[in-house]
Short mmCIF file of C-alpha atoms in Angstrom, two decimals:
data_model
loop_
_atom_site.label_atom_id
_atom_site.label_comp_id
_atom_site.label_asym_id
_atom_site.label_seq_id
_atom_site.Cartn_x
_atom_site.Cartn_y
_atom_site.Cartn_z
CA MET A 1 -92.15 -11.16 134.39
CA SER A 2 -91.86 -14.71 132.75
CA LEU A 3 -91.13 -17.41 135.42
CA VAL A 4 -89.16 -15.89 137.83
CA TYR A 5 -92.44 -14.58 138.98
CA PHE A 6 -93.27 -17.65 140.41
CA ILE A 7 -89.95 -18.74 142.42
CA ARG A 8 -87.51 -16.63 143.44
CA LEU A 9 -84.38 -18.72 142.94
CA ARG A 10 -81.96 -16.34 141.42
CA PRO A 11 -78.94 -18.80 140.62
CA ILE A 12 -81.11 -21.53 139.13
CA ILE A 13 -82.78 -19.24 136.75
CA GLN A 14 -79.89 -17.57 136.02
CA ALA A 15 -78.06 -20.89 135.18
CA LEU A 16 -81.00 -22.38 133.62
CA THR A 17 -81.52 -19.16 131.51
CA MET A 18 -77.74 -19.15 130.20
CA VAL A 19 -79.35 -21.48 127.42
CA SER A 20 -81.17 -18.39 125.81
CA LEU A 21 -77.70 -16.57 125.49
CA LEU A 22 -76.48 -19.41 123.53
CA ALA A 23 -79.35 -19.67 121.66
CA ALA A 24 -79.09 -16.20 120.83
CA CYS A 25 -75.99 -16.68 118.97
CA SER A 26 -77.22 -18.39 116.21
CA PRO A 27 -77.38 -15.86 113.33
CA PRO A 28 -80.68 -15.44 111.17
CA SER A 29 -79.16 -16.84 108.29
CA LEU A 30 -78.41 -20.60 107.65
CA ILE A 31 -74.90 -20.46 108.58
CA VAL A 32 -74.74 -21.75 112.23
CA ASP A 33 -71.73 -20.43 114.67
CA PRO A 34 -69.69 -23.18 116.37
CA LEU A 35 -69.42 -23.29 119.91
CA PRO A 36 -69.10 -20.26 122.42
CA SER A 37 -66.03 -20.07 124.23
CA ALA A 38 -65.59 -18.87 127.84
CA GLN A 39 -62.08 -18.11 129.35
CA PRO A 40 -62.08 -18.73 133.41
CA VAL A 41 -60.86 -15.86 135.14
CA ALA A 42 -58.95 -16.46 138.92
CA HIS A 43 -60.53 -16.42 142.21
CA THR A 44 -64.34 -16.76 143.08
CA VAL A 45 -66.52 -15.62 140.00
CA ARG A 46 -69.89 -14.63 140.63
CA TRP A 47 -72.44 -14.56 137.91
CA PRO A 48 -73.23 -11.10 137.79
CA ALA A 49 -69.48 -10.25 137.22
CA TYR A 50 -68.91 -13.60 135.16
CA ARG A 51 -71.78 -12.28 132.87
CA THR A 52 -70.48 -8.19 132.43
CA SER A 53 -66.56 -9.31 132.22
CA GLY A 54 -66.81 -10.82 129.08
CA ALA A 55 -65.54 -14.23 129.87
CA ALA A 56 -68.85 -15.52 128.23
CA ALA A 57 -68.37 -13.72 124.55
CA LEU A 58 -69.67 -16.00 122.07
CA VAL A 59 -66.93 -16.18 119.15
CA SER A 60 -67.24 -17.37 115.58
CA LYS A 61 -64.64 -19.93 115.66
CA PRO A 62 -64.38 -23.12 117.89
CA GLU A 63 -61.52 -23.07 120.47
CA THR A 64 -58.10 -24.84 118.84
CA GLU A 65 -57.62 -26.43 122.53
CA PRO A 66 -60.52 -27.90 124.69
CA VAL A 67 -61.85 -25.84 127.56
CA LEU A 68 -60.89 -27.65 131.11
CA PRO A 69 -61.75 -26.23 134.33
CA ASP A 70 -59.36 -24.14 135.93
CA GLN A 71 -58.17 -25.19 139.61
CA ARG A 72 -57.74 -21.57 140.81
CA GLN A 73 -61.49 -20.58 140.02
CA THR A 74 -63.96 -21.38 142.32
CA TYR A 75 -67.13 -21.88 140.33
CA ASP A 76 -70.67 -20.92 141.59
CA LEU A 77 -73.76 -22.82 139.56
CA PRO A 78 -74.34 -20.54 136.52
CA ALA A 79 -70.48 -20.43 135.59
CA LEU A 80 -70.56 -24.04 136.18
CA VAL A 81 -73.09 -24.40 133.65
CA ASP A 82 -71.61 -22.38 131.34
CA LEU A 83 -68.43 -24.70 131.37
CA ALA A 84 -70.39 -27.49 130.78
CA LEU A 85 -72.27 -25.98 127.82
CA GLN A 86 -68.67 -25.25 126.53
CA ILE A 87 -67.07 -28.79 126.90
CA HIS A 88 -69.95 -31.52 127.19
CA PRO A 89 -69.98 -33.71 123.97
CA GLU A 90 -74.02 -33.36 123.72
CA THR A 91 -73.35 -29.51 123.04
CA ARG A 92 -71.41 -30.30 120.16
CA GLN A 93 -73.39 -32.91 119.01
CA SER A 94 -76.58 -30.62 118.91
CA TRP A 95 -74.51 -28.00 117.00
CA GLU A 96 -73.61 -29.94 114.24
CA GLU A 97 -77.14 -31.56 114.17
CA VAL A 98 -78.63 -27.68 113.47
CA LYS A 99 -75.50 -27.32 111.00
CA ALA A 100 -76.73 -30.53 108.81
CA ALA A 101 -80.42 -28.99 109.13
CA ALA A 102 -79.13 -25.69 107.68
CA ALA A 103 -77.18 -28.05 104.82
CA ARG A 104 -80.44 -29.56 104.10
CA VAL A 105 -82.38 -26.25 103.63
CA ASP A 106 -79.42 -25.40 101.17
CA LYS A 107 -79.57 -28.65 99.45
CA GLN A 108 -83.64 -28.33 99.02
CA ARG A 109 -83.13 -24.73 97.79
CA SER A 110 -80.62 -25.86 94.90
CA ALA A 111 -83.80 -27.31 93.25
CA TRP A 112 -84.86 -23.79 92.17
CA TYR A 113 -82.00 -23.29 90.20
CA PRO A 114 -80.64 -24.69 86.83
CA THR A 115 -78.05 -27.61 86.70
CA LEU A 116 -75.10 -26.98 84.22
CA THR A 117 -73.16 -30.15 83.10
CA ALA A 118 -70.12 -30.25 80.90
CA LEU A 119 -70.13 -33.32 78.47
CA ALA A 120 -67.07 -34.84 76.71
CA PHE A 121 -66.89 -38.15 74.93
CA GLY A 122 -64.83 -39.67 72.00
CA GLN A 123 -65.52 -42.49 69.96
CA TYR A 124 -64.14 -44.80 66.92
CA PHE A 125 -67.32 -45.93 64.57
CA LYS A 126 -68.35 -48.02 61.83
CA THR A 127 -71.49 -48.10 60.36
CA SER A 128 -72.90 -49.84 57.17
CA ILE A 129 -75.78 -48.10 55.28
CA PRO A 130 -77.32 -50.64 52.22
CA ILE A 131 -77.24 -49.64 48.84
CA VAL A 132 -78.09 -51.44 45.49
CA GLU A 133 -75.94 -54.64 45.26
CA SER A 134 -73.64 -53.38 48.17
CA ALA A 135 -73.31 -51.60 51.32
CA LEU A 136 -71.58 -48.24 52.09
CA ILE A 137 -69.55 -48.57 54.67
CA SER A 138 -67.79 -45.80 56.63
CA HIS A 139 -65.53 -45.54 59.54
CA GLY A 140 -63.25 -43.05 61.47
CA TYR A 141 -63.11 -41.28 64.97
CA GLY A 142 -65.61 -38.77 66.48
CA ALA A 143 -65.62 -36.66 69.57
CA PHE A 144 -68.23 -34.20 71.38
CA GLY A 145 -67.54 -31.67 74.00
CA GLY A 146 -69.91 -29.17 75.23
CA LEU A 147 -72.43 -28.06 77.82
CA GLU A 148 -76.02 -29.14 79.01
CA LEU A 149 -78.29 -26.97 80.50
CA ALA A 150 -81.80 -28.39 82.88
CA TRP A 151 -84.05 -26.27 84.73
CA THR A 152 -87.28 -27.41 86.18
CA LEU A 153 -89.81 -24.32 85.47
CA PHE A 154 -92.98 -25.20 87.06
CA ASP A 155 -93.40 -28.30 89.37
CA PHE A 156 -96.59 -27.41 90.89
CA GLY A 157 -95.36 -26.59 94.69
CA ARG A 158 -92.89 -29.64 94.95
CA ARG A 159 -89.87 -27.71 95.25
CA GLU A 160 -91.38 -25.08 97.88
CA ALA A 161 -92.87 -27.77 99.91
CA MET A 162 -89.40 -29.45 100.25
CA VAL A 163 -88.06 -26.09 101.32
CA ASP A 164 -90.66 -25.55 103.81
CA ALA A 165 -90.28 -29.01 105.16
CA SER A 166 -86.38 -28.89 105.44
CA LEU A 167 -86.90 -24.98 107.03
CA GLU A 168 -89.35 -25.94 109.57
CA ARG A 169 -87.27 -28.90 110.64
CA LEU A 170 -83.89 -26.40 111.11
CA GLY A 171 -86.30 -24.81 113.45
CA ALA A 172 -87.08 -27.96 115.08
CA ALA A 173 -83.01 -28.47 115.29
CA ARG A 174 -82.77 -25.38 116.79
CA PHE A 175 -85.46 -25.79 119.41
CA ALA A 176 -83.98 -29.42 120.22
CA LEU A 177 -80.49 -27.23 120.80
CA THR A 178 -81.99 -24.89 123.41
CA ARG A 179 -83.58 -27.84 124.79
CA LYS A 180 -80.40 -29.91 124.95
CA HIS A 181 -78.50 -26.65 126.73
CA GLN A 182 -81.51 -26.81 129.25
CA GLN A 183 -81.05 -30.60 130.18
CA ILE A 184 -77.40 -30.12 130.53
CA ALA A 185 -78.12 -27.23 132.68
CA TYR A 186 -80.46 -29.35 134.71
CA ARG A 187 -78.43 -31.97 134.95
CA VAL A 188 -75.62 -29.85 136.56
CA ALA A 189 -77.76 -28.13 138.98
CA THR A 190 -79.20 -31.27 140.20
CA ARG A 191 -75.79 -33.05 140.52
CA PHE A 192 -74.33 -29.84 141.91
CA PHE A 193 -76.91 -29.74 144.87
CA SER A 194 -76.51 -33.69 145.21
CA TYR A 195 -72.64 -33.00 145.69
CA GLN A 196 -73.11 -29.94 148.10
CA ALA A 197 -75.41 -31.96 150.02
CA ALA A 198 -73.29 -34.83 150.41
CA LEU A 199 -70.41 -32.28 151.32
CA ALA A 200 -72.55 -31.09 154.04
CA LYS A 201 -73.24 -34.29 155.37
CA VAL A 202 -69.37 -35.44 155.52
CA THR A 203 -69.15 -32.22 157.61
CA THR A 204 -72.23 -33.21 159.84
CA ALA A 205 -70.90 -36.70 160.28
CA GLN A 206 -67.61 -35.23 161.65
CA GLN A 207 -69.44 -33.25 164.09
CA THR A 208 -71.30 -36.19 165.10
CA PHE A 209 -68.20 -38.05 165.46
CA GLU A 210 -66.59 -35.36 167.53
CA SER A 211 -69.58 -35.32 170.06
CA ALA A 212 -69.21 -39.11 169.99
CA LYS A 213 -65.81 -39.15 170.64
CA THR A 214 -66.25 -36.32 173.29
CA ASN A 215 -68.87 -38.21 175.15
CA ALA A 216 -67.16 -41.48 175.13
CA GLU A 217 -64.07 -39.54 176.73
CA ALA A 218 -66.20 -37.93 179.67
CA ILE A 219 -68.08 -41.23 180.29
CA LYS A 220 -64.74 -42.97 180.78
CA ALA A 221 -63.30 -39.97 183.11
CA LYS A 222 -66.63 -40.84 185.09
CA LEU A 223 -66.03 -44.45 185.17
CA ALA A 224 -62.82 -44.01 186.44
CA GLN A 225 -63.96 -41.83 189.10
CA GLY A 226 -66.90 -44.47 190.09
CA PHE A 227 -69.60 -41.96 188.71
CA ALA A 228 -70.33 -44.11 185.51
CA THR A 229 -70.81 -48.08 184.93
CA ARG A 230 -69.13 -50.23 182.08
CA PRO A 231 -72.18 -50.50 179.89
CA GLU A 232 -72.56 -47.03 179.89
CA LEU A 233 -69.24 -46.90 178.55
CA LEU A 234 -69.63 -49.41 176.48
CA LEU A 235 -72.79 -47.92 174.76
CA ALA A 236 -71.19 -44.86 174.24
CA LEU A 237 -68.20 -46.32 172.53
CA GLN A 238 -70.68 -48.21 170.50
CA GLU A 239 -72.15 -44.92 169.43
CA LYS A 240 -68.36 -43.72 168.55
CA ALA A 241 -67.83 -46.67 166.40
CA LYS A 242 -71.53 -45.75 164.69
CA ALA A 243 -70.62 -42.31 164.13
CA ASN A 244 -67.20 -43.36 162.75
CA TYR A 245 -69.16 -45.65 160.12
CA ASP A 246 -71.62 -42.98 159.42
CA LEU A 247 -68.41 -40.46 158.39
CA GLN A 248 -66.85 -42.82 156.58
CA ASP A 249 -70.18 -43.74 154.45
CA ALA A 250 -70.65 -40.31 153.78
CA ARG A 251 -67.38 -39.37 152.60
CA GLY A 252 -67.94 -42.48 149.98
CA SER A 253 -71.28 -40.96 149.01
CA MET A 254 -69.42 -37.55 148.53
CA THR A 255 -66.91 -39.15 146.06
CA GLN A 256 -69.76 -40.78 144.06
CA ALA A 257 -71.50 -37.53 144.00
CA ARG A 258 -68.39 -35.74 143.02
CA ALA A 259 -67.97 -38.04 139.85
CA GLU A 260 -71.51 -37.70 139.02
CA LEU A 261 -70.85 -33.95 138.95
CA THR A 262 -67.71 -34.13 136.92
CA THR A 263 -69.26 -36.53 134.35
CA ASN A 264 -72.39 -34.25 133.71
CA VAL A 265 -70.12 -31.17 133.45
CA GLY A 266 -68.14 -33.03 130.70
CA VAL A 267 -64.69 -33.67 132.51
CA SER A 268 -62.87 -36.62 134.24
CA PRO A 269 -63.74 -37.25 137.75
CA SER A 270 -59.94 -36.67 138.00
CA HIS A 271 -60.50 -32.79 137.80
CA ALA A 272 -60.41 -31.01 140.83
CA LEU A 273 -63.51 -28.44 141.07
CA GLN A 274 -63.65 -25.71 143.30
CA LEU A 275 -67.19 -25.14 144.25
CA VAL A 276 -69.23 -22.41 146.27
CA ASP A 277 -70.60 -24.07 149.69
CA LEU A 278 -74.31 -24.93 149.58
CA SER A 279 -75.31 -22.70 152.18
CA GLN A 280 -74.16 -19.66 149.95
CA VAL A 281 -76.82 -20.62 147.78
CA PRO A 282 -80.27 -18.76 148.74
CA LEU A 283 -83.52 -20.96 148.87
CA PRO A 284 -86.60 -20.06 147.22
CA ASP A 285 -89.20 -18.45 149.83
CA THR A 286 -92.11 -17.83 147.52
CA LEU A 287 -94.40 -19.74 145.22
CA GLU A 288 -96.76 -18.48 142.57
CA PRO A 289 -100.15 -20.03 143.75
CA SER A 290 -101.43 -20.43 140.23
CA VAL A 291 -99.77 -23.54 138.64
CA GLU A 292 -102.04 -23.02 135.73
CA HIS A 293 -100.42 -19.68 134.86
CA ILE A 294 -96.99 -22.15 134.60
CA VAL A 295 -98.62 -24.34 132.51
CA ASP A 296 -99.63 -21.82 130.00
CA GLU A 297 -96.30 -20.33 130.09
CA ALA A 298 -94.75 -23.30 129.57
CA LEU A 299 -96.77 -24.32 126.72
CA ALA A 300 -96.07 -21.22 125.04
CA GLN A 301 -92.23 -21.85 125.80
CA ARG A 302 -91.01 -25.04 125.98
CA PRO A 303 -88.25 -25.72 123.01
CA ASP A 304 -89.21 -29.50 122.82
CA LEU A 305 -92.65 -28.54 122.56
CA MET A 306 -91.97 -25.92 119.77
CA ALA A 307 -89.76 -28.42 118.02
CA GLN A 308 -92.63 -31.17 117.76
CA LEU A 309 -94.74 -28.05 116.35
CA SER A 310 -92.12 -27.58 113.82
CA GLU A 311 -91.77 -31.36 112.85
CA LEU A 312 -95.60 -31.08 112.58
CA ARG A 313 -95.71 -28.57 110.07
CA ALA A 314 -92.79 -30.24 107.97
CA ARG A 315 -95.04 -33.28 107.69
CA GLU A 316 -97.79 -30.84 106.45
CA ALA A 317 -95.27 -29.56 103.93
CA GLU A 318 -94.50 -33.42 102.77
CA VAL A 319 -98.50 -33.90 102.30
CA LYS A 320 -98.40 -31.04 100.16
CA LYS A 321 -95.60 -32.26 98.18
CA ALA A 322 -96.88 -36.09 97.85
CA ARG A 323 -100.29 -34.39 96.49
CA ALA A 324 -98.20 -32.20 93.77
CA GLU A 325 -96.46 -35.33 92.55
CA PHE A 326 -99.99 -36.11 90.60
CA TRP A 327 -99.46 -32.76 88.29
CA PRO A 328 -97.00 -32.42 85.50
CA LYS A 329 -93.50 -30.61 85.44
CA LEU A 330 -92.42 -28.30 82.97
CA SER A 331 -88.73 -27.94 82.46
CA LEU A 332 -86.36 -26.42 79.96
CA LYS A 333 -83.59 -28.46 78.54
CA GLY A 334 -80.45 -27.45 76.13
CA ASN A 335 -77.27 -28.47 75.20
CA VAL A 336 -74.53 -26.69 73.02
CA GLY A 337 -71.12 -27.88 71.94
CA ASN A 338 -68.78 -28.92 69.28
CA GLN A 339 -69.08 -31.90 67.39
CA TYR A 340 -65.61 -33.20 65.36
CA TRP A 341 -65.56 -36.38 62.63
CA GLY A 342 -62.01 -36.99 61.66
CA ASP A 343 -60.37 -39.50 59.41
CA VAL A 344 -63.43 -41.01 57.76
CA HIS A 345 -62.86 -43.81 55.40
CA THR A 346 -65.71 -45.19 52.99
CA ASN A 347 -65.94 -48.35 51.18
CA PRO A 348 -66.63 -48.49 48.27
CA PRO A 349 -63.77 -45.53 48.33
CA SER A 350 -64.61 -42.26 47.48
CA ARG A 351 -62.07 -39.87 46.10
CA GLN A 352 -60.44 -38.65 49.40
CA ASN A 353 -61.29 -39.18 52.99
CA TYR A 354 -62.81 -36.44 54.97
CA SER A 355 -63.11 -34.51 58.53
CA SER A 356 -66.09 -32.45 60.08
CA ASP A 357 -65.73 -29.91 62.80
CA ASP A 358 -69.31 -28.27 63.64
CA LEU A 359 -70.75 -26.19 66.41
CA VAL A 360 -74.20 -28.05 67.24
CA GLY A 361 -76.99 -27.39 70.09
CA ALA A 362 -80.72 -28.01 70.78
CA ALA A 363 -83.11 -26.51 72.67
CA MET A 364 -86.48 -27.94 73.98
CA LEU A 365 -89.42 -27.31 76.47
CA ASN A 366 -90.35 -30.83 78.18
CA LEU A 367 -93.67 -31.65 79.72
CA GLU A 368 -93.58 -34.84 82.24
CA TRP A 369 -96.92 -36.05 83.39
CA LYS A 370 -97.01 -39.34 84.86
CA LEU A 371 -100.30 -40.64 84.17
CA PHE A 372 -99.93 -44.12 85.97
CA ASP A 373 -97.47 -45.96 88.30
CA GLY A 374 -99.47 -48.60 90.23
CA PHE A 375 -100.89 -46.28 92.64
CA GLU A 376 -97.50 -45.28 94.34
CA ARG A 377 -98.44 -41.80 94.29
CA SER A 378 -101.84 -42.38 96.15
CA SER A 379 -99.54 -44.36 98.65
CA ALA A 380 -97.23 -41.73 99.05
CA VAL A 381 -100.26 -39.48 99.95
CA ARG A 382 -101.71 -41.78 102.56
CA GLU A 383 -98.23 -42.35 104.23
CA ALA A 384 -97.79 -38.40 104.42
CA GLU A 385 -101.10 -37.95 105.60
CA ALA A 386 -100.70 -40.77 108.31
CA ARG A 387 -97.10 -39.25 109.53
CA GLN A 388 -99.08 -35.91 109.85
CA GLN A 389 -101.69 -37.40 112.02
CA ALA A 390 -99.00 -39.32 114.24
CA GLY A 391 -97.07 -36.07 114.45
CA GLN A 392 -100.13 -34.46 115.82
CA ALA A 393 -100.80 -36.98 118.43
CA GLN A 394 -97.09 -36.38 119.43
CA VAL A 395 -97.58 -32.83 119.89
CA GLU A 396 -100.75 -33.84 121.88
CA ALA A 397 -98.78 -36.50 123.91
CA LEU A 398 -95.99 -34.22 124.71
CA ARG A 399 -98.35 -31.16 126.22
CA LEU A 400 -100.30 -33.77 128.42
CA GLU A 401 -96.46 -34.72 129.74
CA ILE A 402 -95.49 -31.16 130.31
CA MET A 403 -98.54 -30.41 132.19
CA ARG A 404 -97.92 -33.79 134.41
CA ASP A 405 -94.77 -32.75 134.98
CA ILE A 406 -95.45 -29.14 135.98
CA TRP A 407 -97.82 -30.45 138.27
CA GLN A 408 -95.70 -32.88 139.85
CA ALA A 409 -92.75 -30.49 140.06
CA TYR A 410 -95.28 -27.78 141.53
CA ALA A 411 -96.41 -30.04 144.32
CA ASP A 412 -92.84 -31.63 145.01
CA THR A 413 -91.56 -27.75 145.37
CA LYS A 414 -94.33 -26.81 147.48
CA THR A 415 -93.94 -29.99 150.08
CA ALA A 416 -90.48 -28.94 150.30
CA LEU A 417 -91.03 -25.40 151.31
CA GLU A 418 -92.93 -26.75 154.13
CA LYS A 419 -90.27 -29.66 154.94
CA ARG A 420 -87.92 -27.08 155.11
CA GLU A 421 -89.60 -25.32 157.78
CA PHE A 422 -90.32 -28.42 159.84
CA ALA A 423 -86.47 -29.19 159.49
CA GLN A 424 -85.18 -25.85 160.55
CA ALA A 425 -87.65 -26.40 163.66
CA LEU A 426 -86.63 -29.80 164.62
CA LEU A 427 -82.78 -28.94 164.24
CA ARG A 428 -83.27 -25.86 166.80
CA ALA A 429 -85.26 -28.36 168.84
CA ALA A 430 -82.53 -30.93 168.52
CA GLU A 431 -79.52 -28.69 169.26
CA GLU A 432 -81.50 -27.32 172.08
CA SER A 433 -82.39 -30.69 173.50
CA TYR A 434 -78.88 -31.99 173.41
CA ALA A 435 -77.19 -28.78 174.92
CA ALA A 436 -79.83 -29.06 177.62
CA THR A 437 -79.49 -33.02 178.13
CA GLN A 438 -75.68 -32.65 178.07
CA GLU A 439 -75.83 -30.18 180.82
CA SER A 440 -77.82 -32.28 182.71
CA TYR A 441 -75.71 -35.14 182.42
CA ASN A 442 -72.60 -33.46 183.39
CA HIS A 443 -74.24 -32.32 186.76
CA GLY A 444 -75.73 -35.80 187.17
CA PHE A 445 -79.39 -35.16 186.42
CA SER A 446 -79.66 -37.37 183.25
CA THR A 447 -78.71 -41.05 182.17
CA VAL A 448 -75.99 -41.56 179.54
CA ILE A 449 -78.76 -43.47 177.58
CA GLU A 450 -80.51 -39.99 177.07
CA LEU A 451 -77.32 -38.24 176.37
CA LEU A 452 -76.74 -40.60 173.56
CA SER A 453 -80.50 -40.64 172.45
CA ALA A 454 -80.22 -36.73 172.28
CA GLN A 455 -77.04 -37.17 170.41
CA LYS A 456 -78.57 -39.74 167.75
CA ASP A 457 -81.57 -36.90 167.53
CA LEU A 458 -79.30 -34.13 166.71
CA ALA A 459 -77.25 -36.20 164.12
CA ARG A 460 -80.70 -36.92 162.19
CA ALA A 461 -81.92 -33.32 162.34
CA ARG A 462 -78.64 -32.13 161.03
CA TYR A 463 -79.28 -34.64 158.13
CA THR A 464 -82.66 -34.08 157.63
CA GLU A 465 -81.92 -30.24 157.58
CA ILE A 466 -79.51 -31.12 154.87
CA ASP A 467 -81.65 -33.10 152.85
CA SER A 468 -84.46 -30.32 153.21
CA ARG A 469 -82.27 -27.75 151.57
CA ALA A 470 -80.93 -30.11 148.53
CA GLY A 471 -84.74 -31.30 147.96
CA LEU A 472 -86.13 -27.98 147.87
CA LEU A 473 -83.34 -26.72 145.41
CA LYS A 474 -83.83 -29.73 143.42
CA SER A 475 -87.69 -29.78 143.05
CA ALA A 476 -87.45 -25.77 142.37
CA THR A 477 -84.57 -26.68 139.83
CA ALA A 478 -87.23 -29.61 138.35
CA LEU A 479 -90.06 -26.83 138.23
CA VAL A 480 -88.11 -24.19 136.11
CA TYR A 481 -86.84 -27.08 133.84
CA ALA A 482 -90.27 -28.33 133.24
CA ALA A 483 -91.48 -24.83 132.73
CA GLY A 484 -88.90 -24.29 129.75
CA GLY A 485 -86.55 -22.40 131.99
CA LYS A 486 -86.79 -19.22 130.04
CA ALA A 487 -87.09 -16.41 132.61
CA GLU A 488 -86.26 -12.88 133.11
CA GLU A 489 -84.64 -11.23 136.20
CA ASP A 490 -86.28 -8.79 138.30
#
């Protein structure tokens, strides 16, 4: 067991764990595969069937056409997260950053190989050599074509340090990619719960409006029979207008929540998304009593912390490289080619002009050792060591931030579990109270003020129950996200 042991919220765990599937597609080589592709299937899709149907299979080539949500499909949370990971621009950005880091590794490794350069040039020349009482002047044409080889044989670890640094930064980029996937999944999950809560509030506001409308009609009928007063009818009409106002406000909030959700998925708000109902999402029922264990798990698996550690090791490699600059470099250099001299004239003239065509070459071992550079290398070492210390401080700061986030999310989830119990009890009590008050009012034993008060209490209890459900789901998602989102199923 990893993370699912402390909170039994299977859809959230599965949604945030999907990033592990995407991260697993990165091959051991330095070539990074493009984005995964998933083709939505018709009708309602649940994650177990969605995962085993091959719809989330990874491919090695990007889609030629952008993936858009299927309006015939009803998405649950894991399927919606998978859609966001395919089409959100931040996913593509993270992939490209990993590919750039892989290319930098190959770039640094190229320093281990020799360089081969083709050379060619042509010239017209005129030279003068002093002789007795005159000068020997020659002029003509020259050309050279050949190959030049340069190969660094030994550099006291400079190249090795740079390759190590680039490899560590490639690892950091991959960890950052995983964390970006988790971040997108977290944002989609929280907006999903907010949107579902907004939908539930619209339904509740509609129920409250219908109840207010029914009460107003009942009081109006009693007024016609002389069993109610006009002030009572005005109070009922006032509550009806207030319920209608709340209904329109709930619809406006629902539209805003829908726009937030679609934007975080990566599509325009004009696209219609068919989603499962919030009541179908199971709620957490237990919480691991030891928050310290959750912290230990997070410190061992948080991708952003792993990325910071990789960056720290890269800076340590840069320190080694800066120190290696104090030592010499041994390299092999050589060239081979054909040298041509043509139509060479001399003055005083010789008996004939001449041409020359020769194969020439050279090979040498070069030892380069910079003895003094105005303390540039010493400054570079101090800079690299300071960056290393700064990286160490960043790791410690992130560790503290992770512990703070987990403690806060843990406390929020624990509080949300308790609030959920009280919200359910409040709703049951409010429903029973309203039913009893309405029956009592119909028999003439309660006043209209008591009836309208019970109606308002029921509306508030319904809203409280919806908020408690959404709040519990959000806080549980925040706890999974803070812990790193890596879990395995029961």
